[in-house]
């Protein structure tokens, strides 16, 4: 059976225009488990609610279990939607959170409120990851201190559902054309930059004219040492440029 939602997806170069692109999208756990995945977008961490690309998610529920194993602490969150999910925190040997790299240009250290234990009501923000089962990598976990606060969060979730997630995402054809033109321009610029860097690398690796060939018994002169140092500096700068250009070309 064909996937009608997949057939209606906008191209990848339009995803930044989605209303969900920079929002913590609030779901019940059962809804998280119903999000769609497509192989061509898995590497970038995209899941889909209808035609909306989803990266950043938020849930509210009770901590039903806490398990610690090498390098991680897992909080099992139950939000009474007949489903639960593990929220993962990366930790060091002393149990403190450590920096986590999500994408090429995004590294952060998660924060978990003091006093979170089994039975605590928590508000969790993070991004989805699938390893055997669906999980949330924690960006922030806060305690919900009262039933009143919990009800307030539920109302906010319902409001976001109505005003954001359940509204059709529609782009005009001119907007799609503009995104396509921008993507093609970016690819062309990336190709030109790659060629420039390749030429610079080749130039940096060429022997310097007029340099006297060293023999095993000769000590390199001060001038030779300075030239070597400058060449190494050029290679290091070029390597940095290659890495930065690669990530920019990918839109990361």
CSV table of C-alpha atoms in Angstrom, one decimal:
chain,number,residue,atom,x,y,z
A,1,UNK,CA,0.0,0.0,0.0
A,2,UNK,CA,1.4,3.4,-1.0
A,3,UNK,CA,2.3,6.0,1.7
A,4,UNK,CA,0.2,9.0,0.8
A,5,UNK,CA,2.0,11.2,3.3
A,6,UNK,CA,5.4,10.4,1.7
A,7,UNK,CA,4.1,11.2,-1.7
A,8,UNK,CA,3.1,14.7,-0.4
A,9,UNK,CA,6.4,15.5,1.3
A,10,UNK,CA,8.2,18.6,0.2
A,11,UNK,CA,11.8,18.3,-1.0
A,12,UNK,CA,14.5,18.3,1.6
A,13,UNK,CA,15.6,21.8,0.7
A,14,UNK,CA,12.2,23.1,1.9
A,15,UNK,CA,12.4,21.6,5.4
A,16,UNK,CA,13.7,24.8,7.0
A,17,UNK,CA,10.4,26.5,6.1
A,18,UNK,CA,8.4,23.9,8.1
A,19,UNK,CA,6.7,25.4,11.2
A,20,UNK,CA,8.3,22.5,13.2
A,21,UNK,CA,11.8,23.2,12.1
A,22,UNK,CA,12.8,25.3,15.2
A,23,UNK,CA,10.2,24.1,17.7
A,24,UNK,CA,10.0,21.6,20.5
A,25,UNK,CA,7.1,19.5,19.2
A,26,UNK,CA,4.9,18.2,22.0
A,27,UNK,CA,3.7,14.7,21.7
A,28,UNK,CA,2.2,11.9,23.7
A,29,UNK,CA,4.5,8.9,23.8
A,30,UNK,CA,2.0,6.8,21.7
A,31,UNK,CA,2.2,9.6,19.0
A,32,UNK,CA,6.0,9.5,19.0
A,33,UNK,CA,5.9,5.8,18.3
A,34,UNK,CA,3.6,6.5,15.4
A,35,UNK,CA,5.9,9.0,13.7
A,36,UNK,CA,7.1,7.9,10.3
A,37,UNK,CA,10.7,7.3,9.2
A,38,UNK,CA,12.1,7.2,5.7
A,39,UNK,CA,15.6,5.8,4.8
A,40,UNK,CA,16.7,8.9,2.9
A,41,UNK,CA,16.2,11.2,5.9
A,42,UNK,CA,17.4,8.9,8.7
A,43,UNK,CA,21.0,10.1,8.7
A,44,UNK,CA,19.8,13.7,9.5
A,45,UNK,CA,17.5,12.5,12.3
A,46,UNK,CA,14.2,13.4,10.7
A,47,UNK,CA,10.9,11.8,11.7
A,48,UNK,CA,7.6,12.8,10.2
A,49,UNK,CA,4.2,13.7,11.6
A,50,UNK,CA,1.9,13.7,8.5
A,51,UNK,CA,4.0,15.8,6.1
A,52,UNK,CA,5.8,17.8,8.9
A,53,UNK,CA,9.5,17.0,9.5
A,54,UNK,CA,10.2,16.5,13.2
A,55,UNK,CA,13.6,16.7,14.9
A,56,UNK,CA,13.0,18.3,18.3
A,57,UNK,CA,10.4,16.7,20.6
A,58,UNK,CA,8.9,17.3,24.1
A,59,UNK,CA,7.0,15.0,26.4
A,60,UNK,CA,5.6,15.2,29.9
A,61,UNK,CA,5.1,12.1,32.1
A,62,UNK,CA,6.1,10.2,35.2
A,63,UNK,CA,9.5,8.5,35.7
A,64,UNK,CA,8.7,4.8,36.1
A,65,UNK,CA,12.3,3.5,36.2
A,66,UNK,CA,15.9,4.7,36.2
A,67,UNK,CA,18.7,2.5,34.9
A,68,UNK,CA,22.4,3.3,34.8
A,69,UNK,CA,24.8,1.5,32.6
A,70,UNK,CA,28.2,2.3,31.1
A,71,UNK,CA,28.2,5.9,29.8
A,72,UNK,CA,24.4,6.4,30.1
A,73,UNK,CA,21.5,6.8,32.4
A,74,UNK,CA,18.1,5.8,31.1
A,75,UNK,CA,14.8,7.3,32.5
A,76,UNK,CA,11.7,5.4,31.5
A,77,UNK,CA,8.9,7.9,31.0
A,78,UNK,CA,5.2,6.9,31.1
A,79,UNK,CA,2.6,9.6,30.1
A,80,UNK,CA,-0.5,7.4,30.5
A,81,UNK,CA,-1.0,7.1,26.8
A,82,UNK,CA,-0.5,3.3,26.9
A,83,UNK,CA,3.1,3.7,25.9
A,84,UNK,CA,6.4,4.5,27.5
A,85,UNK,CA,9.8,5.6,26.2
A,86,UNK,CA,13.4,5.8,27.4
A,87,UNK,CA,15.0,9.2,27.8
A,88,UNK,CA,18.8,8.9,27.7
A,89,UNK,CA,21.4,11.0,29.4
A,90,UNK,CA,25.1,10.6,28.5
A,91,UNK,CA,27.2,10.6,31.7
A,92,UNK,CA,30.9,10.4,32.7
A,93,UNK,CA,32.3,8.0,35.3
A,94,UNK,CA,31.1,10.2,38.2
A,95,UNK,CA,27.5,10.3,36.8
A,96,UNK,CA,27.7,13.9,35.6
A,97,UNK,CA,26.3,14.8,32.1
A,98,UNK,CA,28.9,15.2,29.4
A,99,UNK,CA,28.8,16.9,26.0
A,100,UNK,CA,26.8,15.2,23.3
A,101,UNK,CA,27.2,15.8,19.6
A,102,UNK,CA,23.9,15.6,17.8
A,103,UNK,CA,24.8,17.0,14.4
A,104,UNK,CA,28.0,18.3,12.8
A,105,UNK,CA,27.6,21.8,14.2
A,106,UNK,CA,25.6,21.1,17.4
A,107,UNK,CA,27.2,19.9,20.5
A,108,UNK,CA,25.7,20.5,23.9
A,109,UNK,CA,25.6,19.2,27.5
A,110,UNK,CA,22.2,18.1,28.7
A,111,UNK,CA,20.8,19.2,32.0
A,112,UNK,CA,18.6,17.2,34.3
A,113,UNK,CA,17.0,18.8,37.4
A,114,UNK,CA,18.2,17.8,40.8
A,115,UNK,CA,15.9,15.4,42.6
A,116,UNK,CA,14.6,13.4,39.7
A,117,UNK,CA,13.7,10.0,40.9
A,118,UNK,CA,11.2,7.2,40.3
A,119,UNK,CA,7.7,8.7,40.7
A,120,UNK,CA,8.8,12.2,39.6
A,121,UNK,CA,6.7,14.1,37.0
A,122,UNK,CA,9.1,15.5,34.4
A,123,UNK,CA,9.0,17.7,31.4
A,124,UNK,CA,11.6,16.4,28.8
A,125,UNK,CA,13.0,18.1,25.7
A,126,UNK,CA,15.3,16.3,23.3
A,127,UNK,CA,15.7,14.7,19.9
A,128,UNK,CA,14.7,11.2,18.8
A,129,UNK,CA,17.0,8.3,18.1
A,130,UNK,CA,16.3,4.7,17.2
A,131,UNK,CA,18.6,2.0,18.6
A,132,UNK,CA,16.7,-1.3,18.7
A,133,UNK,CA,13.8,0.9,20.0
A,134,UNK,CA,12.8,4.5,19.9
A,135,UNK,CA,14.5,6.7,22.5
A,136,UNK,CA,14.8,10.4,23.3
A,137,UNK,CA,18.3,11.9,23.8
A,138,UNK,CA,17.8,14.4,26.6
A,139,UNK,CA,18.5,18.1,26.1
A,140,UNK,CA,16.7,19.2,29.2
A,141,UNK,CA,14.7,17.5,31.9
A,142,UNK,CA,12.7,19.6,34.4
A,143,UNK,CA,10.6,18.6,37.4
A,144,UNK,CA,6.9,19.4,37.3
A,145,UNK,CA,6.2,20.3,40.9
A,146,UNK,CA,2.4,20.1,41.2
A,147,UNK,CA,-0.7,18.8,39.6
A,148,UNK,CA,-1.7,22.3,38.7
A,149,UNK,CA,1.6,22.7,36.7
A,150,UNK,CA,1.0,19.4,35.0
A,151,UNK,CA,-2.5,20.3,33.9
A,152,UNK,CA,-1.2,23.6,32.6
A,153,UNK,CA,1.4,21.7,30.5
A,154,UNK,CA,-1.3,19.4,29.1
A,155,UNK,CA,-3.3,22.4,28.0
A,156,UNK,CA,-0.3,23.9,26.3
A,157,UNK,CA,0.4,20.6,24.5
A,158,UNK,CA,-3.2,20.5,23.3
A,159,UNK,CA,-3.0,24.1,22.1
A,160,UNK,CA,0.2,23.4,20.1
A,161,UNK,CA,-1.4,20.3,18.6
A,162,UNK,CA,-4.3,22.4,17.3
A,163,UNK,CA,-2.4,25.4,16.2
A,164,UNK,CA,0.7,23.8,14.8
A,165,UNK,CA,0.8,20.0,14.3
A,166,UNK,CA,-2.7,19.5,13.0
A,167,UNK,CA,-2.7,22.5,10.6
A,168,UNK,CA,-1.7,21.5,7.0
A,169,UNK,CA,1.7,22.7,5.9
A,170,UNK,CA,1.3,24.3,2.5
A,171,UNK,CA,3.9,26.1,0.5
A,172,UNK,CA,3.4,28.2,-2.6
A,173,UNK,CA,5.1,27.0,-5.8
A,174,UNK,CA,7.2,30.2,-5.9
A,175,UNK,CA,8.5,29.4,-2.4
A,176,UNK,CA,9.5,25.9,-3.6
A,177,UNK,CA,11.2,27.3,-6.6
A,178,UNK,CA,13.2,29.8,-4.5
A,179,UNK,CA,14.3,27.0,-2.2
A,180,UNK,CA,15.4,24.9,-5.1
A,181,UNK,CA,17.3,27.8,-6.6
A,182,UNK,CA,19.1,28.5,-3.3
A,183,UNK,CA,20.0,24.8,-2.9
A,184,UNK,CA,21.4,24.6,-6.5
A,185,UNK,CA,23.4,27.8,-5.9
A,186,UNK,CA,24.8,26.3,-2.6
A,187,UNK,CA,25.8,23.1,-4.4
A,188,UNK,CA,27.5,25.1,-7.2
A,189,UNK,CA,29.4,27.2,-4.6
A,190,UNK,CA,30.4,24.1,-2.7
A,191,UNK,CA,31.8,22.5,-5.9
A,192,UNK,CA,33.8,25.7,-6.7
A,193,UNK,CA,35.1,25.8,-3.1
A,194,UNK,CA,36.1,22.1,-3.3
A,195,UNK,CA,38.1,22.8,-6.5
A,196,UNK,CA,39.8,25.8,-4.9
A,197,UNK,CA,40.8,23.8,-1.9
A,198,UNK,CA,42.0,20.9,-4.1
A,199,UNK,CA,44.3,23.3,-6.0
A,200,UNK,CA,45.6,24.8,-2.8
A,201,UNK,CA,46.4,21.4,-1.4
A,202,UNK,CA,48.3,20.4,-4.6
A,203,UNK,CA,50.2,23.7,-4.4
A,204,UNK,CA,51.0,23.2,-0.8
A,205,UNK,CA,52.4,19.7,-1.5
A,206,UNK,CA,54.7,20.9,-4.4
A,207,UNK,CA,58.4,21.1,-3.6
A,208,UNK,CA,59.6,24.7,-3.2
A,209,UNK,CA,61.8,25.7,-6.2
A,210,UNK,CA,65.4,26.5,-5.5
A,211,UNK,CA,65.5,24.4,-2.4
A,212,UNK,CA,68.7,22.4,-2.1
A,213,UNK,CA,68.1,18.7,-1.8
A,214,UNK,CA,69.2,17.4,1.6
A,215,UNK,CA,71.5,14.4,2.1
A,216,UNK,CA,71.4,12.1,5.0
A,217,UNK,CA,74.4,13.8,6.5
A,218,UNK,CA,73.2,17.4,6.1
A,219,UNK,CA,71.3,19.3,8.8
A,220,UNK,CA,68.3,21.3,7.5
A,221,UNK,CA,69.0,25.0,7.4
A,222,UNK,CA,67.0,27.6,9.4
A,223,UNK,CA,65.4,28.7,6.1
A,224,UNK,CA,64.3,25.1,5.4
A,225,UNK,CA,62.8,24.7,8.8
A,226,UNK,CA,60.8,28.0,8.4
A,227,UNK,CA,59.6,26.8,5.0
A,228,UNK,CA,58.4,23.5,6.4
A,229,UNK,CA,56.6,25.3,9.2
A,230,UNK,CA,54.8,27.5,6.8
A,231,UNK,CA,53.8,24.6,4.6
A,232,UNK,CA,52.4,22.7,7.6
A,233,UNK,CA,50.4,25.8,8.6
A,234,UNK,CA,49.0,26.0,5.1
A,235,UNK,CA,48.0,22.3,5.1
A,236,UNK,CA,46.3,22.7,8.5
A,237,UNK,CA,44.3,25.8,7.3
A,238,UNK,CA,43.3,23.9,4.1
A,239,UNK,CA,42.1,20.9,6.2
A,240,UNK,CA,40.0,23.2,8.3
A,241,UNK,CA,38.5,24.7,5.2
A,242,UNK,CA,37.7,21.3,3.8
A,243,UNK,CA,35.8,20.3,6.9
A,244,UNK,CA,33.9,23.6,7.2
A,245,UNK,CA,33.0,23.5,3.5
A,246,UNK,CA,31.7,20.0,3.7
A,247,UNK,CA,29.3,20.7,6.5
A,248,UNK,CA,28.1,23.9,4.9
A,249,UNK,CA,27.4,22.0,1.6
A,250,UNK,CA,25.3,19.5,3.6
A,251,UNK,CA,23.3,22.3,5.2
A,252,UNK,CA,24.6,21.3,8.7
